[in-house]
CSV table of C-alpha atoms in Angstrom, one decimal:
chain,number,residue,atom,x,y,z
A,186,UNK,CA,19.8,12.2,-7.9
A,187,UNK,CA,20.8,14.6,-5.6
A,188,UNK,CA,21.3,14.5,-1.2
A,189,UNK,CA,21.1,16.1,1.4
A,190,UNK,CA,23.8,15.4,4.8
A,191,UNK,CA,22.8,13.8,7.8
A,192,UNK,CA,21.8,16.3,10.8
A,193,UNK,CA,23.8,15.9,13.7
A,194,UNK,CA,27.0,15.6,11.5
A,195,UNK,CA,29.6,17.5,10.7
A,196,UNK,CA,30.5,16.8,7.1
A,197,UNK,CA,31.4,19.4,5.3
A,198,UNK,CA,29.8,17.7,1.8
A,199,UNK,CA,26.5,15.8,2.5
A,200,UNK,CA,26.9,12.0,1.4
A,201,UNK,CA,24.2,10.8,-1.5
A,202,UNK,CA,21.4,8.4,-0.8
A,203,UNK,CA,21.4,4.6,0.0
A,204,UNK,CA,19.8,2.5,-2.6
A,205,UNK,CA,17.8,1.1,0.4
A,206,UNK,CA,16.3,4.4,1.5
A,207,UNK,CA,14.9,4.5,-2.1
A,208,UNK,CA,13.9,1.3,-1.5
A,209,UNK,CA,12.1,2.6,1.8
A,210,UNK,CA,10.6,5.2,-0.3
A,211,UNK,CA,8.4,2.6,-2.1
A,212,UNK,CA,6.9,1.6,1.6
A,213,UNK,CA,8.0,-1.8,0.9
A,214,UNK,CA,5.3,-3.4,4.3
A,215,UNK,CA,2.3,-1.8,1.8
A,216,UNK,CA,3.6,-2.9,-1.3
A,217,UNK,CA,3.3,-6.5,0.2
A,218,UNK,CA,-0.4,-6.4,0.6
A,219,UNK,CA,-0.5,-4.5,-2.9
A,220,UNK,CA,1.5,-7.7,-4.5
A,221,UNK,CA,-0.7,-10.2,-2.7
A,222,UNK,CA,-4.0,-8.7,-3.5
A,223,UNK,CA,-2.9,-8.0,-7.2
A,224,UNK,CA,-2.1,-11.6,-7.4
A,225,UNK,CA,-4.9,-12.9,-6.1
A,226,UNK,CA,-6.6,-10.8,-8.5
A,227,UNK,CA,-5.0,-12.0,-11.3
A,228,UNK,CA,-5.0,-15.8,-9.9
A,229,UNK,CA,-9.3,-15.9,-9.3
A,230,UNK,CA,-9.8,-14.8,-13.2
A,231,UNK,CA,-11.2,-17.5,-15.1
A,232,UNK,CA,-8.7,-17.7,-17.8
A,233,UNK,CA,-5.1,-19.1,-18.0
A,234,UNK,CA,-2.5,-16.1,-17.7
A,235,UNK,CA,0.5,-16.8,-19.4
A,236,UNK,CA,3.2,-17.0,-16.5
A,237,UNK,CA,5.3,-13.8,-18.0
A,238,UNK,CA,2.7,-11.3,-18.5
A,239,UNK,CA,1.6,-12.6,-15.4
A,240,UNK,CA,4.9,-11.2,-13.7
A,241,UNK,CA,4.8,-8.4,-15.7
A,242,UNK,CA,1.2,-7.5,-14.5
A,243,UNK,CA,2.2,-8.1,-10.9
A,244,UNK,CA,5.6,-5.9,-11.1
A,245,UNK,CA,4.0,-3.2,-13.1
A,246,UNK,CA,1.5,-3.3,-10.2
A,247,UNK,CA,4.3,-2.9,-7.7
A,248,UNK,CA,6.4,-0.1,-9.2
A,249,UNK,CA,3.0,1.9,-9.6
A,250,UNK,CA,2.5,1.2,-6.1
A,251,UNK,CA,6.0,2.3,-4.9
A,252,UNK,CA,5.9,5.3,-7.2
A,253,UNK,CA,2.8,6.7,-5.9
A,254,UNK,CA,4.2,5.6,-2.1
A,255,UNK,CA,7.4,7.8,-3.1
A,256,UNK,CA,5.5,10.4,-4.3
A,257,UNK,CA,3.1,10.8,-1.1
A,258,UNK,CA,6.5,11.2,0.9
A,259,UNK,CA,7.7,13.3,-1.1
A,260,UNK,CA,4.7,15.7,-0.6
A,261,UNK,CA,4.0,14.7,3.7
A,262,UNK,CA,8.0,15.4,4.1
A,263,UNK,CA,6.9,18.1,6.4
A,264,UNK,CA,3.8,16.1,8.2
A,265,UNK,CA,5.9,12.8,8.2
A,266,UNK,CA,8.5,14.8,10.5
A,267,UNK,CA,6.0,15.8,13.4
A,268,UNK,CA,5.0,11.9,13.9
A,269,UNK,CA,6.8,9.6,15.8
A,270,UNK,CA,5.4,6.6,13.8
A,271,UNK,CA,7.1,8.5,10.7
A,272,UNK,CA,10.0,10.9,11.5
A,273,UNK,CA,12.8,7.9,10.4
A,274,UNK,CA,11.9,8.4,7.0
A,275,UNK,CA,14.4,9.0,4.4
A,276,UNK,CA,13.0,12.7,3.9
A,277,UNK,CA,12.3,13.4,7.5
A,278,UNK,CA,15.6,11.9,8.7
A,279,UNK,CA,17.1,14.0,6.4
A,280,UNK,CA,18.9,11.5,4.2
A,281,UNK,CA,17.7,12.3,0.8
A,282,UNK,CA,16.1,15.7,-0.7
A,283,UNK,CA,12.6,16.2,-1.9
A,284,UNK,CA,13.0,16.4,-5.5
A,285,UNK,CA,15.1,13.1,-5.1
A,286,UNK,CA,11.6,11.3,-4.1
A,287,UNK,CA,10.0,13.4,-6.6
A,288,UNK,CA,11.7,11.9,-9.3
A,289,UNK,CA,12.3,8.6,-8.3
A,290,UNK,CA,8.5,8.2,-7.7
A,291,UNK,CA,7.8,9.9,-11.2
A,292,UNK,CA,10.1,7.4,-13.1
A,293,UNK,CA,8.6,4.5,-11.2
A,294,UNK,CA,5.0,5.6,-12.2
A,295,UNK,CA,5.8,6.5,-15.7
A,296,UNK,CA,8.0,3.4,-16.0
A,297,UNK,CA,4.8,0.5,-14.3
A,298,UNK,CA,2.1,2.3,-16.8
A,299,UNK,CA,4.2,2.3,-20.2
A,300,UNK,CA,5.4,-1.6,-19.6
A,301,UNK,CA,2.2,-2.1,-18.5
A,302,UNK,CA,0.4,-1.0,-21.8
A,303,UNK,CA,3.0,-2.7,-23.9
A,304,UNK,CA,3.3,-5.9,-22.4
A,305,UNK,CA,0.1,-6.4,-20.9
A,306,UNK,CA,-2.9,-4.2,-22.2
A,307,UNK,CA,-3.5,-0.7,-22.6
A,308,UNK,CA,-7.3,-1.8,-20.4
A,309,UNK,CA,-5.1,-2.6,-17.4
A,310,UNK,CA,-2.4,0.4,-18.3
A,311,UNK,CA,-5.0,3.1,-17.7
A,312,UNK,CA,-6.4,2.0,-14.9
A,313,UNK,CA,-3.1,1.5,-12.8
A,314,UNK,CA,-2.2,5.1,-14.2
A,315,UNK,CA,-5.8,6.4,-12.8
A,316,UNK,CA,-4.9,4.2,-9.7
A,317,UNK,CA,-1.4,6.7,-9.3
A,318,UNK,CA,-3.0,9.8,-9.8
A,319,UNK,CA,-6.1,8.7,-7.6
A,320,UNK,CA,-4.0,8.0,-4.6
A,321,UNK,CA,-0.6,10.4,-5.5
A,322,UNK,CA,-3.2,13.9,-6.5
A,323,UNK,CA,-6.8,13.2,-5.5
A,324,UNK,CA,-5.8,11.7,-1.6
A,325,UNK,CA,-2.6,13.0,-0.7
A,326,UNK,CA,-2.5,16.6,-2.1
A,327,UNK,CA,-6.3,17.2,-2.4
A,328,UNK,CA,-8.5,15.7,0.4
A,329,UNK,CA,-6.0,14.5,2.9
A,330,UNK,CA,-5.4,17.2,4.5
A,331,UNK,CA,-9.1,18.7,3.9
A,332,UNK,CA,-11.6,16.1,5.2
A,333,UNK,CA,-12.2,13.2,8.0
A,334,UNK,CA,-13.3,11.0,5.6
A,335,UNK,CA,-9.8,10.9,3.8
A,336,UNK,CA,-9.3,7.4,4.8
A,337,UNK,CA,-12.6,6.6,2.9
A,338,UNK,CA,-11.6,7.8,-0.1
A,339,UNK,CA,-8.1,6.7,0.0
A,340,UNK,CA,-9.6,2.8,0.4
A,341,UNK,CA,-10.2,3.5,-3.4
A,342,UNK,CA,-6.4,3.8,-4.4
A,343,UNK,CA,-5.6,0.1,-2.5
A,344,UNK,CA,-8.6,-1.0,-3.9
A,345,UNK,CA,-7.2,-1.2,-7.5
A,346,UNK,CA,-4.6,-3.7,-8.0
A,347,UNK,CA,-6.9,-7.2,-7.9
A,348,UNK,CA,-9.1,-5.0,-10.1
A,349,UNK,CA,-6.0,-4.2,-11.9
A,350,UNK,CA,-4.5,-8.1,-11.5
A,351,UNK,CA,-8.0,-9.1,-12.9
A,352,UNK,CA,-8.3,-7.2,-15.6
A,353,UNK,CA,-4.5,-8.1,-16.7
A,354,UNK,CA,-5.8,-11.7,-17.1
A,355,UNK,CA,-9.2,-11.2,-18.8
A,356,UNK,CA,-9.0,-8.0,-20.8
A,357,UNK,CA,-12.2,-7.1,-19.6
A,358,UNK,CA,-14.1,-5.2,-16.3
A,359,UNK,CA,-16.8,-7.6,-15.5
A,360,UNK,CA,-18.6,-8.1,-11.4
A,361,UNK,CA,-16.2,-9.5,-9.8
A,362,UNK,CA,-13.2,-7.0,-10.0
A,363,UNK,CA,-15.7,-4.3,-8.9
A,364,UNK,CA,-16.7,-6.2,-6.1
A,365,UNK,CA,-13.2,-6.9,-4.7
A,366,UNK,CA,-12.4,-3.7,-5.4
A,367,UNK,CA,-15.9,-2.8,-3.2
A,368,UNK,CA,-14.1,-5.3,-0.6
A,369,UNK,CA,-10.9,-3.2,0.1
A,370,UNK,CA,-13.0,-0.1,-0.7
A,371,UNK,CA,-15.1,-1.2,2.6
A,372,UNK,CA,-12.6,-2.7,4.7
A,373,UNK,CA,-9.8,0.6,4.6
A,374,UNK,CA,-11.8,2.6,6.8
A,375,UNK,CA,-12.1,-0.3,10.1
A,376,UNK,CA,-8.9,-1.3,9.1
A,377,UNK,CA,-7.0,2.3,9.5
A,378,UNK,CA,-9.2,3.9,12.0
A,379,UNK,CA,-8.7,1.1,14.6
A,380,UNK,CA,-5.1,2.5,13.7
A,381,UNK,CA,-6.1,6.2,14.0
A,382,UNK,CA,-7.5,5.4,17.5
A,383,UNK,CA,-4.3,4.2,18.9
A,384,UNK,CA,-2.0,6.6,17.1
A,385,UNK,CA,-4.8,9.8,17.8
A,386,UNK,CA,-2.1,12.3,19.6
A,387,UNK,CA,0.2,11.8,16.4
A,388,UNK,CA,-2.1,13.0,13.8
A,389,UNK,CA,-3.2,15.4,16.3
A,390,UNK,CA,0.0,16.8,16.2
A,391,UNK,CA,0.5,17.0,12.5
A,392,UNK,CA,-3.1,18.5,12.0
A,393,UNK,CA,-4.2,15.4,10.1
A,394,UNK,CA,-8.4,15.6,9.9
A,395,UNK,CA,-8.0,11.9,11.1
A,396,UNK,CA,-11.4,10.9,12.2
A,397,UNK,CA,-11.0,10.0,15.6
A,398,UNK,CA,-9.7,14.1,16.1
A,399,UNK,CA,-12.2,15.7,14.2
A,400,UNK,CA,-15.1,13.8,15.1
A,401,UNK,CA,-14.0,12.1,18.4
A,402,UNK,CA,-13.4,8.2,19.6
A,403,UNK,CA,-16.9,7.6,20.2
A,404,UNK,CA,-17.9,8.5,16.4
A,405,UNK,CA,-14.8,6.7,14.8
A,406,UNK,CA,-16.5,3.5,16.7
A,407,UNK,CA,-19.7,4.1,15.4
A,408,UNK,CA,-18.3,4.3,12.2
A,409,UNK,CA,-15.6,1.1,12.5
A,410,UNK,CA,-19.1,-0.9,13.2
A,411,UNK,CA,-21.6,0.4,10.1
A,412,UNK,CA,-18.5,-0.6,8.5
A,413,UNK,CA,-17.5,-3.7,9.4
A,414,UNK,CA,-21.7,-4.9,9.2
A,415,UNK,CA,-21.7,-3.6,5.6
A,416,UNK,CA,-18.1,-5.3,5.0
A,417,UNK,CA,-19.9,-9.0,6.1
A,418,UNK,CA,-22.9,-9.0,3.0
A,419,UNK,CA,-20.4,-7.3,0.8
A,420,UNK,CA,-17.5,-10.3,1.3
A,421,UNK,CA,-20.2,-12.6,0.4
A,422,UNK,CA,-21.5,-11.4,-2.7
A,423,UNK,CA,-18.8,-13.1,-5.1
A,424,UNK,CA,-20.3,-15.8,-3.3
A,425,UNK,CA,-23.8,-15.1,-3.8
A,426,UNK,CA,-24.1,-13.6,-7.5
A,427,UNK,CA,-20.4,-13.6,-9.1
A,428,UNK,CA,-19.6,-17.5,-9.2
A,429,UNK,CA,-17.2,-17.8,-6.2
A,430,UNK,CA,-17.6,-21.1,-4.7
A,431,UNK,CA,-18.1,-22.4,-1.6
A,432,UNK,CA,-14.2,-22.9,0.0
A,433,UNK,CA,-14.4,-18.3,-0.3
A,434,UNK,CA,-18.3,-18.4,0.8
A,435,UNK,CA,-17.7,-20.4,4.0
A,436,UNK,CA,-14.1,-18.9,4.9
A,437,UNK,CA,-15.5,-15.0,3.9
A,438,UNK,CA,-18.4,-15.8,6.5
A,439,UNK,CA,-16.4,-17.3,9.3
A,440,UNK,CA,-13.8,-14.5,8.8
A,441,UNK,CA,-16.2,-11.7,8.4
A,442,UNK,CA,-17.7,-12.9,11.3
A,443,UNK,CA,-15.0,-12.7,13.2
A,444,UNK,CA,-14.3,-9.1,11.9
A,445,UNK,CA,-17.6,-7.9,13.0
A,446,UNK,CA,-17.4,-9.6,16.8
A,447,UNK,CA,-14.0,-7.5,17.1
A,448,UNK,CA,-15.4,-4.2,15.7
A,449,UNK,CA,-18.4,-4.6,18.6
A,450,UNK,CA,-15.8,-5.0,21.0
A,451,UNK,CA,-14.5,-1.8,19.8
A,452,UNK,CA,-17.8,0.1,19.3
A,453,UNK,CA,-20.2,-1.1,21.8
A,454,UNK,CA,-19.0,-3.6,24.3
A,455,UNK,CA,-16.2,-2.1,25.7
A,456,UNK,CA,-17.1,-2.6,29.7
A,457,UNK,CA,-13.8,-3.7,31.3
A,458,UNK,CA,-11.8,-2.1,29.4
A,459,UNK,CA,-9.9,1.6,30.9
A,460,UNK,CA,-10.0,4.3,28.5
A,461,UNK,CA,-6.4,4.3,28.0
A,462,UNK,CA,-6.6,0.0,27.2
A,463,UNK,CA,-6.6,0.0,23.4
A,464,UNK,CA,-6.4,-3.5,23.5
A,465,UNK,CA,-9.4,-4.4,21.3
A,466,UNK,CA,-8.8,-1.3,19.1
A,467,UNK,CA,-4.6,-3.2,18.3
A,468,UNK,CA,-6.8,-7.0,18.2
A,469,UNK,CA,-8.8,-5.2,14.9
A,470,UNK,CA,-6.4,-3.7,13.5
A,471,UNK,CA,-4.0,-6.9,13.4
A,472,UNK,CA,-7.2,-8.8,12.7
A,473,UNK,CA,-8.2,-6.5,9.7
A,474,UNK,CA,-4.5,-7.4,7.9
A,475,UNK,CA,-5.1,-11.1,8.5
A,476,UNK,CA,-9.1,-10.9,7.1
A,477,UNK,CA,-7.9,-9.4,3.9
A,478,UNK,CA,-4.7,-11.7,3.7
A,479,UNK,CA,-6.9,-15.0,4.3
A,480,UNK,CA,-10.4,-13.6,2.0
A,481,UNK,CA,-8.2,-13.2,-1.3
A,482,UNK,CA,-6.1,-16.5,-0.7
A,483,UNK,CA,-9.8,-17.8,0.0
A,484,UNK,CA,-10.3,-16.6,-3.1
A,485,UNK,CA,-7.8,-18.3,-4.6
A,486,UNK,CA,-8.0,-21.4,-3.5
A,487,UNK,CA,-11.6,-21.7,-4.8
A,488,UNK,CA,-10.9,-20.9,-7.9
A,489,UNK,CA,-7.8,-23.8,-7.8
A,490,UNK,CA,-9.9,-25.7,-6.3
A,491,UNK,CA,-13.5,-25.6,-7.3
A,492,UNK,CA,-12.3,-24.8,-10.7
B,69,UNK,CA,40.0,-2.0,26.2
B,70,UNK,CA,37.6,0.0,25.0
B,71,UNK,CA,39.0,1.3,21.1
B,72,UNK,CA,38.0,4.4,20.0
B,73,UNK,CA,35.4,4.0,17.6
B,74,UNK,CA,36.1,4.6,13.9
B,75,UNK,CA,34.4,7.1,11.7
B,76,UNK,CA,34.6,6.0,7.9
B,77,UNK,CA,36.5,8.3,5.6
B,78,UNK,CA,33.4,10.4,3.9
B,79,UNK,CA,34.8,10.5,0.1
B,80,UNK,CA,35.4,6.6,0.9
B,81,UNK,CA,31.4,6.3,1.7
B,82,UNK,CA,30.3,8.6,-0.6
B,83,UNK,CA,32.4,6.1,-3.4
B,84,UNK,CA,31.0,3.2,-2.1
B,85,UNK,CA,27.2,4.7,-2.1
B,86,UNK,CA,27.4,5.8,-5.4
B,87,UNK,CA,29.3,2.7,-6.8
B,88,UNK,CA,26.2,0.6,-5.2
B,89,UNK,CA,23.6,2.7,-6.8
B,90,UNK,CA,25.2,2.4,-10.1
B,91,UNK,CA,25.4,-1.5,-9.6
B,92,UNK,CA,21.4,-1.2,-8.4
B,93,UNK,CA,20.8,0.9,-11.4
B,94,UNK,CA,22.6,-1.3,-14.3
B,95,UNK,CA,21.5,-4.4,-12.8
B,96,UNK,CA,17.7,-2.9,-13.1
B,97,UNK,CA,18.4,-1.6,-16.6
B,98,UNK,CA,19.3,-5.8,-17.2
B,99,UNK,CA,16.4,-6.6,-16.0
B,100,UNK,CA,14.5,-4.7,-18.2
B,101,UNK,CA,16.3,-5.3,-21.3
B,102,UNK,CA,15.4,-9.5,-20.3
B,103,UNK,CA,12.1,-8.5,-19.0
B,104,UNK,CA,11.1,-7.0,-22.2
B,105,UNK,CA,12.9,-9.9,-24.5
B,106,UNK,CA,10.3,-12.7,-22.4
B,107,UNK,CA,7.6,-10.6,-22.9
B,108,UNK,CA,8.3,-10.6,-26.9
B,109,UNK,CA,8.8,-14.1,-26.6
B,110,UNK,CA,5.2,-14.6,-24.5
B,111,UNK,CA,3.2,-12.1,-27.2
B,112,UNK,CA,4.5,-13.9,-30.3
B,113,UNK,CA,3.6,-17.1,-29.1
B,114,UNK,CA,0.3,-16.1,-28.9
C-alpha cells in the first residue's frame, strides 16, 4: 500500500496510511445501516440460519459494502475535495493515494463475494457481487455525475443486503426480499434529497446533478412527497400479501404515517417557515434514518414474535 | 510555562504506522483462517 505526505508539512518522506483511515474508507456510519438491514433480512426469513453462516452472511455483506464505499472514494477523490461535508477524507486530506483505495476496495469486494459463495451460497454470492458493481460502476462512475435522478437509482445498491441477508437464509428469491428491497428502493430518494436540500451550495459546487440544482427546491419537494405517499402502501404490502404479521403492519402504518406528515411539511405546508429555515427539511431527514431503523426491527420482531 | 510542543520523530511514526498495520493485517489473516475452520465445522454438520 502505498502514501502520500500530509499537506501543510514539511517531511521530506511522506508517512504511510493509518489503519483507521482505511477503516474510514469503508464509510463505517453507512455500513451500520447496511449491517442492520442485512440482518434483519436474514433474521424475518422463515427458516433457522445456522448462527455461523449467519455471521458469515452478515460480514460478507459488510466488506462488500466497504469495498464498494472505498471504491466510490477512490473514484469522487476529486469531487470529495470541493465539499465541505467531504474534504476530511483520507483521499481529499491527502493521507493516502488513490490506487491505495483502489486496491483496498478491490480486495475487500473480491474477498466478501468468494467467502460468500463458499461458505454461504453461490445464490447470495452473485447477487452481493451485482450489488458492488451496481453501486461501484453503474452509480458512481456511470450515472452519478450524468443525471438528477442518480439518487433513484443508487437506492438500488442499499437496497440489496436484506435481499442479500434473505436469500443467505432461504436459498431462494421469493416476495418478500423484493419488496424490502422495493422498501429501500422507495425510501433513498426522500431520505437523501431532504439531505440535498440542506447541503444544495455543496453539490453545487462540485457540479453534482443533485436534484434540488438541476431541477430546483420546489421540484425536489414535489418529488420527496410522490415519494413518501408511494413509500406508505409499499411498507404495508409484506403486511398485506407476503405473511408479515400484525406487530410490522401496525408499526409500518404508524411510522409511514408519520413519514408522510413530515414530507408535507416539507412539500406543501411550509407557511411559517423563512426560506433559509430548513428545519422540516433536517426533522425528515433524521426521521427517514429512524423509519427504516424501526420498519426492519418491526420486521423482526414479528417474525420472533408472531412466529 | 507554556513547553514547546513536540513534533514526533517521522521514521519513529512511520515504524509505528506500519508495525500497526501489520498487527491489523495478521490479526485479519487469523481471523480468516478461524472464520473459515467454523464455517467447515457449520457445513459438515449439516
Amino acid at each position: 500500500m502505498t502514501s502520500v505526505s500530509t499537506p501543510g508539512t514539511a517531511q521530506s518522506a511522506p508517512l504511510p496510511a493509518d489503519w483507521r483511515d482505511f477503516f474510514a474508507l469503508t464509510k463505517p456510519r453507512v455500513m451500520s445501516l447496511v449491517i442492520f438491514t442485512g440482518l434483519c433480512g436474514l433474521l424475518a426469513a422463515p427458516v433457522p440460519v445456522n448462527p455461523v453462516l449467519g455471521f458469515t452472511a452478515i460480514l460478507c455483506i459488510a466488506l462488500g459494502a466497504g469495498g464498494s464505499a472505498a471504491l466510490n472514494m477512490w473514484w469522487e477523490a476529486d469531487i470529495d475535495a470541493q465539499m465541505k461535508r467531504t474534504a476530511a477524507r483520507p483521499l481529499p486530506a491527502g493521507r493516502m493515494s488513490r490506487e491505495s483505495a483502489r486496491d483496498f476496495g478491490l480486495i475487500l469486494a473480491l474477498i466478501s463475494v468468494l467467502i460468500m459463495g463458499v461458505g454461504v451460497g453461490y445464490l447470495a454470492a452473485a447477487i452481493l457481487a451485482f450489488s458492488i458493481f451496481y453501486y461501484a460502476v453503474i452509480y458512481t462512475m456511470w450515472l452519478k455525475p450524468r443525471t438528477p435522478q442518480n439518487i433513484v437509482i443508487g437506492g438500488g445498491a442499499g437496497a440489496f443486503p436484506p435481499m442479500i441477508g434473505w436469500i443467505a437464509a432461504t436459498g431462494e428469491i421469493t416476495l418478500m426480499p423484493v419488496l424490502l428491497f422495493a422498501i429501500i428502493f422507495f425510501w433513498t430518494p426522500p431520505h437523501f434529497w431532504a439531505l440535498a436540500l440542506f447541503v444544495e451550495t455543496d453539490y453545487a459546487k462540485a457540479g453534482i446533478p443533485m436534484m434540488p440544482v438541476v431541477a430546483g427546491q420546489h421540484s425536489t419537494r414535489r418529488q420527496i412527497l410522490v415519494y413518501a405517499v408511494l413509500l406508505l402502501p409499499l411498507a404495508m404490502l409484506p403486511f398485506w400479501i407476503a405473511g408479515a404479521g400484525v406487530v410490522y403492519g401496525a408499526s409500518a402504518l404508524l411510522l409511514s404515517a408519520i413519514f408522510l406528515v413530515l414530507a408535507l411539511r416539507v412539500a406543501v405546508f411550509r407557511q411559517g417557515v423563512g426560506e433559509t429555515d430548513m428545519g422540516p427539511e433536517k426533522r425528515l431527514f433524521a426521521f427517514s434514518v429512524f423509519y427504516l431503523f424501526a420498519l426492519f426491527a418491526a420486521l423482526v420482531a414479528d417474525r420472533w414474535i408472531m412466529g | 510555562m507554556n513547553q514547546m510542543p513536540s513534533f514526533p520523530d517521522p521514521e519513529a511514526e512511520r515504524k509505528r504506522i506500519i508495525k500497526q498495520r501489520n498487527w491489523m493485517l495478521g490479526g485479519l489473516l487469523v481471523g480468516m483462517v478461524v472464520l473459515f475452520y467454523f464455517i467447515t465445522i457449520a457445513r459438515l454438520g449439516g
